[in-house]
Amino acid sequence: MMLNWLSIDYVLLVIALWLGIGVAGVFALRRFRFVARVLFPLGGVGCLALAGAVLPMFGSTPDIAILPLGLPQLPFHLRLDGLSAFFLVLIGAVGAGISMFAAGYFRNGAGTPPGLLCLEYHVFLASMVLVVLADDAYAFMVAWETMALSSFFLVTANHKLPEVRQAGFLYLLIAHVGAIAILLCFGVLQANSGDYTFANMRAQSLSPAWASIAFILAVLGFGAKAGMLPLHVWLPEAHPAAPSPVSALMSGVMLKTAIYGLLRISFDLLDVHVWWWGGLLLALGLATAVFGVVFATVQTDMKRLLAYSSIENIGLLLAGIGLALIFHAYRMSALTALALTAVLYHAVSHAFFKSVLFLGTGSVLHATGERNLGRLGGLIRYMPWTAWLVLVGVFASSGLPPFSGFVAEWLLLQSFLFTPGLPDSFLNMFIPIVAAVIALVAALAGYAMVKFFGVIFLGQPREEKLKQARDAGFWEKGGMLWLAGWCIVLGLFPNLLIRLIDPVTVSLVGAGLGRSTTESNWLFLAPSSIERASFAPLLFLLGITAGCLIAFALVRVFYHGRLRRSPPWDCGHPWQNARMQDTAEGFGQPIRQIFSPFFRLKRHLPTPADSAPSYHVEVSDHFWHWLYLPVARGIEFLAALVGRLQQGRISIYLLYSFLTLLFMLFLVQR
Amino acid sequence: MSALISQLINLFASVILLLAFAMLSQRRIINLIHLYTWQGLAVVGSTTVVAYVTHQPHLYYSAALTLLLKVLLIPYFLHRLINRLNVRWDIETLFNIPTLMIIGIILVIFAFNVALPISRFSDTIAHGTLGIALACILLSFLMMITRAKAVPQVIGFLSMENALFLAATSATYGMPMVVELGIALDVLVGILISGVFMFQIREQFDSLDIRHLEKLKED
């Protein structure tokens, strides 16, 4: 009996386990040690089991299950195919590290009790898995909304603070706008057949106009969840408000479910493809990426910085999907597969490194109680584990070899460089510019990451209390170690992951990089042919190591070979203190100057006569003033109009229903 | 025989309509309650006649229920209420009475026009009374709109329920028993709740004038 179990049954078992853990959390509402040391690690084991259960799925036929849940005549259809399995591995692998970290992170204190957090956290995990599994619009929407709600409650864990409540509201609002767009998209996809299963949607063939409407709705809906411009505003508010493991889970995993949804609809459910869809997505993605990275460089709150960096990475992913759509519309399946591989690789890579970074900020926050970059510094001496693990994430995030981020960005750039094969000369001229912009984004991402790591961990501590900071505990270290470890492994052995991506792209677009990964051995990654472009991470690592060693030896042997400590930048100043270091604002200042049209700046300059001068600058987002405030004002105006109906007199209210009744009777009579 | 009975039903219905006009023009609460009691009695009469003609036992039950509830229980409760609230006499309307009468007549004409095509398709013995029932509903509604005090509004609401009952009997020989029982219970609970509510209003504003409720509006 046990042998007949399909992978999907094991996945459902894991979901049941998570829900059970959540319920157990409710019963142990305030028993913090039990929740932290038993329930969260158990949830992490569930994550690992999930990844393990779906690994054999790749390349085999999809599993199908029908759960008699919900409304009568409307069961949940579930399906586990290559694309779902890939994202399930992502959820499982990243979730395992975050759960382990969470075991050491959540503390008893103000806000939601730990048992309730445990429930919300595991419901969140379960709903993400269900989103990926869903095979009809009904199950998908139920899971999607459960995901939005559970994460809303996680974001508002410290609901006593007004700014947290505000962030939560903004998040919920945009999540619902997106959900409406997705619902409408499914409505278009079922083409008036009344059957909302994905199988039926695959069978329908829409006219290009309707397909375009469905695609635009999908981009809006999933873009709202992913943080696409101009629906990105919730990200920089919600991520700092949420507890760090939750930020990590949202940024690392939940944003990827939006990418999953977009891929599912544009490559699986829609059978027509028009080239300008790809162009649209490419433009939106690039705008999002540039916007995100430029804002990331000027932030002074470490979690906001990471949130903007997430926006940037989502932008890169969207641009990659856009490119894949362009290739797909021209039926160039090998190149589509390359672009999709780059997207999926980057999705995994971003999930790992962004989780490490968010978890690292969580440890720093616990140790110091500070999120403001201006009050941190020099922590590498007091928190070496956190610092070095975050450094791995920073390298991966900046796209440096031999870490996972480099492979992803390299693949992405490779796929952009193949565009001369396109039959459209306009695209041929346009896309190299896009590749240049992506290179710019990658460089600025490195800049933002240097700032992030340098200001927090290097230099001198800017506050006295930072010297009491203690390093992360066992569970926190373990979680970050797991995630950072994968950043390195995926950077050194990219073919491991590409072997998983291959069946996915084959099932979506009918081609994969399989040939190149089997032809070239484990050492080389060569997407097209080894002569044209290849990357050997291990050789690269050897080269880097050798270079460092030689430089070190040369310095030791030929230079004076002694360590000398002296104050830098002395400049004749009689004394130096930690406040004289380069600050986060100072470091971001050149970018603020160069990209000044991006920002809405408010400077408060002190007058010369001021005895206690203070300098203060506020950087805000144009989109608030361009889009959100006008919309809000319009709604307020309409609401005021509707409010005039409310006179406060019962007679008037009765008159309304009386007149309505008369009107209806009049209509009946006609 | 059949013509006589159909005339009898029409007689009861027109009495109900007449009483609805009387209630619309009545200024005194105590008289309003009396009129309401009479209206209930007329509904009982019409239902009994329809039950006798059609040999439908459940209509007898609902007539008995109406008698118990709308002729005995609710008027008794209303009398107690106004005695304890001490509002037996004067009430004011928001419009003057002749205008209301004219509006009422227009509503009756409208209701008859609306009901005409519907009652033509109905083959029940009392199909002629559908227009009257609809007119009564609209008149009771009008009464609720034009009264400024809480008790007359509640009576208007109860009178509207009477008219609905009449409409149901005339169009389809009454509603299913379950629905009727449910409505009866609703009316009873409604009157209890509004009784409590009226005490609260008076306690809060020292008056039963519902215009004071405007203060509750949020600006």
PDB file of C-alpha atoms in Angstrom, chain A residues 124-379:
ATOM      1  CA  PHE A 124       1.619  30.451   5.206  1.00  0.00           C
ATOM      2  CA  LEU A 125       3.963  27.643   4.141  1.00  0.00           C
ATOM      3  CA  ALA A 126       1.071  25.278   3.434  1.00  0.00           C
ATOM      4  CA  SER A 127      -0.800  27.858   1.363  1.00  0.00           C
ATOM      5  CA  MET A 128       2.283  28.569  -0.750  1.00  0.00           C
ATOM      6  CA  VAL A 129       2.613  24.865  -1.498  1.00  0.00           C
ATOM      7  CA  LEU A 130      -1.073  24.714  -2.369  1.00  0.00           C
ATOM      8  CA  VAL A 131      -0.763  27.706  -4.714  1.00  0.00           C
ATOM      9  CA  VAL A 132       1.925  25.854  -6.618  1.00  0.00           C
ATOM     10  CA  LEU A 133      -0.087  22.627  -6.686  1.00  0.00           C
ATOM     11  CA  ALA A 134      -3.477  24.070  -7.615  1.00  0.00           C
ATOM     12  CA  ASP A 135      -4.927  22.890 -10.903  1.00  0.00           C
ATOM     13  CA  ASP A 136      -8.133  24.891 -10.968  1.00  0.00           C
ATOM     14  CA  ALA A 137      -8.869  28.554 -10.473  1.00  0.00           C
ATOM     15  CA  TYR A 138     -10.949  27.913  -7.362  1.00  0.00           C
ATOM     16  CA  ALA A 139      -8.236  26.054  -5.462  1.00  0.00           C
ATOM     17  CA  PHE A 140      -5.671  28.555  -6.698  1.00  0.00           C
ATOM     18  CA  MET A 141      -7.598  31.575  -5.483  1.00  0.00           C
ATOM     19  CA  VAL A 142      -8.386  29.982  -2.114  1.00  0.00           C
ATOM     20  CA  ALA A 143      -4.720  29.173  -1.581  1.00  0.00           C
ATOM     21  CA  TRP A 144      -3.617  32.561  -2.925  1.00  0.00           C
ATOM     22  CA  GLU A 145      -5.871  34.453  -0.546  1.00  0.00           C
ATOM     23  CA  THR A 146      -4.905  32.224   2.375  1.00  0.00           C
ATOM     24  CA  MET A 147      -1.312  33.076   1.577  1.00  0.00           C
ATOM     25  CA  ALA A 148      -2.070  36.807   1.523  1.00  0.00           C
ATOM     26  CA  LEU A 149      -4.008  36.669   4.795  1.00  0.00           C
ATOM     27  CA  SER A 150      -1.582  34.498   6.733  1.00  0.00           C
ATOM     28  CA  SER A 151       1.332  36.657   5.638  1.00  0.00           C
ATOM     29  CA  PHE A 152      -0.641  39.775   6.557  1.00  0.00           C
ATOM     30  CA  PHE A 153      -0.993  38.484  10.104  1.00  0.00           C
ATOM     31  CA  LEU A 154       2.695  37.610  10.176  1.00  0.00           C
ATOM     32  CA  VAL A 155       3.631  41.103   8.968  1.00  0.00           C
ATOM     33  CA  THR A 156       1.501  42.665  11.681  1.00  0.00           C
ATOM     34  CA  ALA A 157       3.025  40.527  14.444  1.00  0.00           C
ATOM     35  CA  ASN A 158       3.982  43.738  16.272  1.00  0.00           C
ATOM     36  CA  HIS A 159       0.562  45.217  15.725  1.00  0.00           C
ATOM     37  CA  LYS A 160       0.908  47.568  18.679  1.00  0.00           C
ATOM     38  CA  LEU A 161       3.023  49.912  16.541  1.00  0.00           C
ATOM     39  CA  PRO A 162       0.958  52.164  14.270  1.00  0.00           C
ATOM     40  CA  GLU A 163       3.460  52.043  11.387  1.00  0.00           C
ATOM     41  CA  VAL A 164       3.280  48.249  11.400  1.00  0.00           C
ATOM     42  CA  ARG A 165      -0.502  48.371  11.152  1.00  0.00           C
ATOM     43  CA  GLN A 166      -0.188  50.858   8.299  1.00  0.00           C
ATOM     44  CA  ALA A 167       2.290  48.666   6.461  1.00  0.00           C
ATOM     45  CA  GLY A 168       0.007  45.679   6.935  1.00  0.00           C
ATOM     46  CA  PHE A 169      -2.967  47.576   5.562  1.00  0.00           C
ATOM     47  CA  LEU A 170      -1.034  48.717   2.510  1.00  0.00           C
ATOM     48  CA  TYR A 171       0.114  45.165   1.891  1.00  0.00           C
ATOM     49  CA  LEU A 172      -3.390  43.743   2.189  1.00  0.00           C
ATOM     50  CA  LEU A 173      -4.809  46.436  -0.061  1.00  0.00           C
ATOM     51  CA  ILE A 174      -2.375  45.819  -2.900  1.00  0.00           C
ATOM     52  CA  ALA A 175      -2.636  42.056  -2.440  1.00  0.00           C
ATOM     53  CA  HIS A 176      -6.375  42.340  -2.976  1.00  0.00           C
ATOM     54  CA  VAL A 177      -6.071  44.567  -6.017  1.00  0.00           C
ATOM     55  CA  GLY A 178      -3.775  41.924  -7.446  1.00  0.00           C
ATOM     56  CA  ALA A 179      -6.119  39.095  -6.492  1.00  0.00           C
ATOM     57  CA  ILE A 180      -8.981  40.768  -8.335  1.00  0.00           C
ATOM     58  CA  ALA A 181      -6.833  41.051 -11.458  1.00  0.00           C
ATOM     59  CA  ILE A 182      -5.912  37.357 -11.210  1.00  0.00           C
ATOM     60  CA  LEU A 183      -9.539  36.368 -10.736  1.00  0.00           C
ATOM     61  CA  LEU A 184     -10.537  38.354 -13.820  1.00  0.00           C
ATOM     62  CA  CYS A 185      -7.660  36.762 -15.715  1.00  0.00           C
ATOM     63  CA  PHE A 186      -9.011  33.294 -14.911  1.00  0.00           C
ATOM     64  CA  GLY A 187     -12.421  34.505 -15.992  1.00  0.00           C
ATOM     65  CA  VAL A 188     -11.019  35.419 -19.391  1.00  0.00           C
ATOM     66  CA  LEU A 189      -9.012  32.205 -19.657  1.00  0.00           C
ATOM     67  CA  GLN A 190     -11.973  29.879 -19.219  1.00  0.00           C
ATOM     68  CA  ALA A 191     -13.487  31.470 -22.377  1.00  0.00           C
ATOM     69  CA  ASN A 192     -17.114  31.321 -21.269  1.00  0.00           C
ATOM     70  CA  SER A 193     -17.081  27.558 -20.890  1.00  0.00           C
ATOM     71  CA  GLY A 194     -17.927  27.765 -17.191  1.00  0.00           C
ATOM     72  CA  ASP A 195     -15.259  25.233 -16.313  1.00  0.00           C
ATOM     73  CA  TYR A 196     -12.506  26.709 -14.177  1.00  0.00           C
ATOM     74  CA  THR A 197     -10.039  23.819 -14.191  1.00  0.00           C
ATOM     75  CA  PHE A 198      -6.626  24.530 -15.643  1.00  0.00           C
ATOM     76  CA  ALA A 199      -7.065  21.512 -17.926  1.00  0.00           C
ATOM     77  CA  ASN A 200     -10.002  23.252 -19.553  1.00  0.00           C
ATOM     78  CA  MET A 201      -8.073  26.536 -19.810  1.00  0.00           C
ATOM     79  CA  ARG A 202      -5.245  24.732 -21.588  1.00  0.00           C
ATOM     80  CA  ALA A 203      -7.755  23.300 -24.062  1.00  0.00           C
ATOM     81  CA  GLN A 204      -9.318  26.670 -24.892  1.00  0.00           C
ATOM     82  CA  SER A 205      -7.825  28.725 -27.669  1.00  0.00           C
ATOM     83  CA  LEU A 206      -8.436  32.426 -27.282  1.00  0.00           C
ATOM     84  CA  SER A 207      -8.324  35.112 -29.919  1.00  0.00           C
ATOM     85  CA  PRO A 208      -5.134  37.218 -29.687  1.00  0.00           C
ATOM     86  CA  ALA A 209      -7.084  40.186 -28.302  1.00  0.00           C
ATOM     87  CA  TRP A 210      -8.619  38.189 -25.439  1.00  0.00           C
ATOM     88  CA  ALA A 211      -5.358  36.392 -24.806  1.00  0.00           C
ATOM     89  CA  SER A 212      -3.642  39.775 -24.521  1.00  0.00           C
ATOM     90  CA  ILE A 213      -6.237  40.943 -22.016  1.00  0.00           C
ATOM     91  CA  ALA A 214      -5.695  37.788 -19.991  1.00  0.00           C
ATOM     92  CA  PHE A 215      -1.943  38.274 -20.130  1.00  0.00           C
ATOM     93  CA  ILE A 216      -2.100  41.906 -19.028  1.00  0.00           C
ATOM     94  CA  LEU A 217      -4.401  40.982 -16.149  1.00  0.00           C
ATOM     95  CA  ALA A 218      -1.983  38.254 -15.120  1.00  0.00           C
ATOM     96  CA  VAL A 219       0.955  40.676 -15.248  1.00  0.00           C
ATOM     97  CA  LEU A 220      -0.969  43.154 -13.095  1.00  0.00           C
ATOM     98  CA  GLY A 221      -2.155  40.544 -10.615  1.00  0.00           C
ATOM     99  CA  PHE A 222       1.098  38.690 -10.163  1.00  0.00           C
ATOM    100  CA  GLY A 223       3.079  41.907 -10.506  1.00  0.00           C
ATOM    101  CA  ALA A 224       1.232  43.320  -7.506  1.00  0.00           C
ATOM    102  CA  LYS A 225       2.349  40.337  -5.456  1.00  0.00           C
ATOM    103  CA  ALA A 226       5.875  40.346  -6.840  1.00  0.00           C
ATOM    104  CA  GLY A 227       6.499  44.069  -6.387  1.00  0.00           C
ATOM    105  CA  MET A 228       6.497  45.172 -10.018  1.00  0.00           C
ATOM    106  CA  LEU A 229       6.511  48.896 -10.745  1.00  0.00           C
ATOM    107  CA  PRO A 230       4.197  50.728  -9.962  1.00  0.00           C
ATOM    108  CA  LEU A 231       2.616  48.253  -7.518  1.00  0.00           C
ATOM    109  CA  HIS A 232       5.849  47.904  -5.530  1.00  0.00           C
ATOM    110  CA  VAL A 233       5.048  50.319  -2.698  1.00  0.00           C
ATOM    111  CA  TRP A 234       4.009  47.665  -0.197  1.00  0.00           C
ATOM    112  CA  LEU A 235       7.390  45.905  -0.273  1.00  0.00           C
ATOM    113  CA  PRO A 236       9.560  48.567   1.397  1.00  0.00           C
ATOM    114  CA  GLU A 237       6.869  49.077   4.039  1.00  0.00           C
ATOM    115  CA  ALA A 238       5.970  45.460   4.809  1.00  0.00           C
ATOM    116  CA  HIS A 239       9.473  43.990   4.922  1.00  0.00           C
ATOM    117  CA  PRO A 240      10.837  46.236   7.675  1.00  0.00           C
ATOM    118  CA  ALA A 241       7.605  45.780   9.641  1.00  0.00           C
ATOM    119  CA  ALA A 242       7.657  41.989   9.560  1.00  0.00           C
ATOM    120  CA  PRO A 243       9.830  39.819  11.817  1.00  0.00           C
ATOM    121  CA  SER A 244      13.001  38.829   9.943  1.00  0.00           C
ATOM    122  CA  PRO A 245      12.168  35.149   9.222  1.00  0.00           C
ATOM    123  CA  VAL A 246       8.867  36.341   7.819  1.00  0.00           C
ATOM    124  CA  SER A 247      10.595  38.940   5.640  1.00  0.00           C
ATOM    125  CA  ALA A 248      12.914  36.202   4.447  1.00  0.00           C
ATOM    126  CA  LEU A 249      10.028  33.875   3.662  1.00  0.00           C
ATOM    127  CA  MET A 250       8.060  36.597   1.915  1.00  0.00           C
ATOM    128  CA  SER A 251      10.944  37.951  -0.095  1.00  0.00           C
ATOM    129  CA  GLY A 252      12.643  34.654  -0.765  1.00  0.00           C
ATOM    130  CA  VAL A 253       9.659  32.406  -1.372  1.00  0.00           C
ATOM    131  CA  MET A 254       6.369  34.239  -1.622  1.00  0.00           C
ATOM    132  CA  LEU A 255       7.523  36.593  -4.385  1.00  0.00           C
ATOM    133  CA  LYS A 256       8.524  33.470  -6.313  1.00  0.00           C
ATOM    134  CA  THR A 257       4.967  32.147  -6.203  1.00  0.00           C
ATOM    135  CA  ALA A 258       4.034  35.236  -8.208  1.00  0.00           C
ATOM    136  CA  ILE A 259       6.759  34.375 -10.714  1.00  0.00           C
ATOM    137  CA  TYR A 260       5.376  30.843 -10.765  1.00  0.00           C
ATOM    138  CA  GLY A 261       1.874  32.126 -11.484  1.00  0.00           C
ATOM    139  CA  LEU A 262       3.109  34.307 -14.313  1.00  0.00           C
ATOM    140  CA  LEU A 263       5.047  31.420 -15.857  1.00  0.00           C
ATOM    141  CA  ARG A 264       2.098  29.065 -15.412  1.00  0.00           C
ATOM    142  CA  ILE A 265      -0.300  31.384 -17.175  1.00  0.00           C
ATOM    143  CA  SER A 266       1.920  32.711 -19.927  1.00  0.00           C
ATOM    144  CA  PHE A 267       3.653  29.464 -20.903  1.00  0.00           C
ATOM    145  CA  ASP A 268       1.185  26.777 -19.866  1.00  0.00           C
ATOM    146  CA  LEU A 269      -2.377  28.051 -19.909  1.00  0.00           C
ATOM    147  CA  LEU A 270      -2.179  30.517 -22.804  1.00  0.00           C
ATOM    148  CA  ASP A 271      -1.608  28.915 -26.166  1.00  0.00           C
ATOM    149  CA  VAL A 272      -1.222  32.080 -28.245  1.00  0.00           C
ATOM    150  CA  HIS A 273       1.846  34.245 -27.864  1.00  0.00           C
ATOM    151  CA  VAL A 274       2.269  37.729 -29.229  1.00  0.00           C
ATOM    152  CA  TRP A 275       5.744  39.226 -29.332  1.00  0.00           C
ATOM    153  CA  TRP A 276       4.809  42.560 -27.746  1.00  0.00           C
ATOM    154  CA  TRP A 277       3.851  40.786 -24.512  1.00  0.00           C
ATOM    155  CA  GLY A 278       7.495  39.979 -24.063  1.00  0.00           C
ATOM    156  CA  GLY A 279       8.450  43.559 -24.938  1.00  0.00           C
ATOM    157  CA  LEU A 280       5.999  44.908 -22.375  1.00  0.00           C
ATOM    158  CA  LEU A 281       7.229  42.624 -19.647  1.00  0.00           C
ATOM    159  CA  LEU A 282      10.834  43.361 -20.566  1.00  0.00           C
ATOM    160  CA  ALA A 283      10.229  47.106 -20.272  1.00  0.00           C
ATOM    161  CA  LEU A 284       8.341  46.769 -16.988  1.00  0.00           C
ATOM    162  CA  GLY A 285      10.984  44.438 -15.610  1.00  0.00           C
ATOM    163  CA  LEU A 286      13.836  46.737 -16.525  1.00  0.00           C
ATOM    164  CA  ALA A 287      12.104  49.779 -15.082  1.00  0.00           C
ATOM    165  CA  THR A 288      11.447  47.831 -11.882  1.00  0.00           C
ATOM    166  CA  ALA A 289      15.039  46.633 -11.692  1.00  0.00           C
ATOM    167  CA  VAL A 290      16.616  50.057 -12.223  1.00  0.00           C
ATOM    168  CA  PHE A 291      14.172  51.715  -9.875  1.00  0.00           C
ATOM    169  CA  GLY A 292      14.694  49.099  -7.186  1.00  0.00           C
ATOM    170  CA  VAL A 293      18.450  49.140  -7.267  1.00  0.00           C
ATOM    171  CA  VAL A 294      18.732  52.924  -7.339  1.00  0.00           C
ATOM    172  CA  PHE A 295      16.460  53.189  -4.327  1.00  0.00           C
ATOM    173  CA  ALA A 296      18.336  50.408  -2.568  1.00  0.00           C
ATOM    174  CA  THR A 297      21.569  52.403  -2.734  1.00  0.00           C
ATOM    175  CA  VAL A 298      20.140  55.404  -0.890  1.00  0.00           C
ATOM    176  CA  GLN A 299      18.277  53.628   1.930  1.00  0.00           C
ATOM    177  CA  THR A 300      19.315  54.056   5.524  1.00  0.00           C
ATOM    178  CA  ASP A 301      17.216  51.254   7.009  1.00  0.00           C
ATOM    179  CA  MET A 302      18.853  47.880   6.440  1.00  0.00           C
ATOM    180  CA  LYS A 303      15.620  45.968   5.849  1.00  0.00           C
ATOM    181  CA  ARG A 304      14.260  48.630   3.503  1.00  0.00           C
ATOM    182  CA  LEU A 305      17.474  48.379   1.550  1.00  0.00           C
ATOM    183  CA  LEU A 306      16.944  44.651   1.168  1.00  0.00           C
ATOM    184  CA  ALA A 307      13.305  45.184   0.238  1.00  0.00           C
ATOM    185  CA  TYR A 308      14.337  47.488  -2.615  1.00  0.00           C
ATOM    186  CA  SER A 309      16.951  44.971  -3.610  1.00  0.00           C
ATOM    187  CA  SER A 310      14.132  42.397  -3.821  1.00  0.00           C
ATOM    188  CA  ILE A 311      12.265  44.739  -6.140  1.00  0.00           C
ATOM    189  CA  GLU A 312      15.378  44.920  -8.295  1.00  0.00           C
ATOM    190  CA  ASN A 313      15.686  41.132  -8.471  1.00  0.00           C
ATOM    191  CA  ILE A 314      12.019  40.726  -9.303  1.00  0.00           C
ATOM    192  CA  GLY A 315      12.610  43.227 -12.084  1.00  0.00           C
ATOM    193  CA  LEU A 316      15.426  41.074 -13.459  1.00  0.00           C
ATOM    194  CA  LEU A 317      13.218  37.992 -13.283  1.00  0.00           C
ATOM    195  CA  LEU A 318      10.389  39.762 -15.110  1.00  0.00           C
ATOM    196  CA  ALA A 319      12.809  41.002 -17.758  1.00  0.00           C
ATOM    197  CA  GLY A 320      14.034  37.434 -18.218  1.00  0.00           C
ATOM    198  CA  ILE A 321      10.482  36.153 -18.591  1.00  0.00           C
ATOM    199  CA  GLY A 322       9.835  38.938 -21.082  1.00  0.00           C
ATOM    200  CA  LEU A 323      12.813  37.878 -23.140  1.00  0.00           C
ATOM    201  CA  ALA A 324      11.692  34.259 -23.006  1.00  0.00           C
ATOM    202  CA  LEU A 325       8.255  35.336 -24.236  1.00  0.00           C
ATOM    203  CA  ILE A 326       9.810  37.188 -27.156  1.00  0.00           C
ATOM    204  CA  PHE A 327      11.824  34.128 -28.141  1.00  0.00           C
ATOM    205  CA  HIS A 328       8.765  31.943 -27.654  1.00  0.00           C
ATOM    206  CA  ALA A 329       6.612  34.123 -29.882  1.00  0.00           C
ATOM    207  CA  TYR A 330       9.168  33.619 -32.662  1.00  0.00           C
ATOM    208  CA  ARG A 331       9.275  29.861 -31.956  1.00  0.00           C
ATOM    209  CA  MET A 332      12.975  29.834 -31.049  1.00  0.00           C
ATOM    210  CA  SER A 333      12.616  27.113 -28.465  1.00  0.00           C
ATOM    211  CA  ALA A 334      16.306  26.615 -27.621  1.00  0.00           C
ATOM    212  CA  LEU A 335      16.734  30.286 -26.770  1.00  0.00           C
ATOM    213  CA  THR A 336      13.432  30.357 -24.881  1.00  0.00           C
ATOM    214  CA  ALA A 337      14.745  27.497 -22.823  1.00  0.00           C
ATOM    215  CA  LEU A 338      17.968  29.398 -22.146  1.00  0.00           C
ATOM    216  CA  ALA A 339      16.115  32.516 -20.976  1.00  0.00           C
ATOM    217  CA  LEU A 340      13.737  30.452 -18.852  1.00  0.00           C
ATOM    218  CA  THR A 341      16.641  28.562 -17.337  1.00  0.00           C
ATOM    219  CA  ALA A 342      18.222  31.861 -16.392  1.00  0.00           C
ATOM    220  CA  VAL A 343      14.942  33.008 -14.801  1.00  0.00           C
ATOM    221  CA  LEU A 344      14.443  29.821 -12.810  1.00  0.00           C
ATOM    222  CA  TYR A 345      18.088  29.777 -11.749  1.00  0.00           C
ATOM    223  CA  HIS A 346      17.889  33.356 -10.601  1.00  0.00           C
ATOM    224  CA  ALA A 347      14.641  32.629  -8.745  1.00  0.00           C
ATOM    225  CA  VAL A 348      16.369  29.919  -6.719  1.00  0.00           C
ATOM    226  CA  SER A 349      19.534  31.909  -6.249  1.00  0.00           C
ATOM    227  CA  HIS A 350      17.629  34.982  -5.102  1.00  0.00           C
ATOM    228  CA  ALA A 351      15.547  32.881  -2.729  1.00  0.00           C
ATOM    229  CA  PHE A 352      18.691  31.611  -1.020  1.00  0.00           C
ATOM    230  CA  PHE A 353      20.765  34.775  -0.819  1.00  0.00           C
ATOM    231  CA  LYS A 354      17.928  37.136   0.024  1.00  0.00           C
ATOM    232  CA  SER A 355      16.846  34.806   2.821  1.00  0.00           C
ATOM    233  CA  VAL A 356      20.370  34.778   4.239  1.00  0.00           C
ATOM    234  CA  LEU A 357      20.523  38.562   4.116  1.00  0.00           C
ATOM    235  CA  PHE A 358      17.145  39.057   5.767  1.00  0.00           C
ATOM    236  CA  LEU A 359      17.963  36.496   8.441  1.00  0.00           C
ATOM    237  CA  GLY A 360      21.271  38.239   9.000  1.00  0.00           C
ATOM    238  CA  THR A 361      19.502  41.549   9.566  1.00  0.00           C
ATOM    239  CA  GLY A 362      17.273  39.686  12.027  1.00  0.00           C
ATOM    240  CA  SER A 363      20.288  38.569  14.037  1.00  0.00           C
ATOM    241  CA  VAL A 364      21.747  42.073  13.966  1.00  0.00           C
ATOM    242  CA  LEU A 365      18.405  43.478  15.043  1.00  0.00           C
ATOM    243  CA  HIS A 366      18.219  41.098  17.966  1.00  0.00           C
ATOM    244  CA  ALA A 367      21.769  41.737  19.043  1.00  0.00           C
ATOM    245  CA  THR A 368      21.624  45.520  18.792  1.00  0.00           C
ATOM    246  CA  GLY A 369      17.988  46.580  18.572  1.00  0.00           C
ATOM    247  CA  GLU A 370      18.867  48.829  15.634  1.00  0.00           C
ATOM    248  CA  ARG A 371      17.625  48.817  12.048  1.00  0.00           C
ATOM    249  CA  ASN A 372      19.065  52.196  11.176  1.00  0.00           C
ATOM    250  CA  LEU A 373      22.369  51.893   9.312  1.00  0.00           C
ATOM    251  CA  GLY A 374      23.527  55.159  10.866  1.00  0.00           C
ATOM    252  CA  ARG A 375      23.749  53.519  14.294  1.00  0.00           C
ATOM    253  CA  LEU A 376      25.469  50.299  13.324  1.00  0.00           C
ATOM    254  CA  GLY A 377      29.024  49.447  12.321  1.00  0.00           C
ATOM    255  CA  GLY A 378      31.998  47.268  13.169  1.00  0.00           C
ATOM    256  CA  LEU A 379      29.853  44.295  14.024  1.00  0.00           C
TER     257      LEU A 379
END
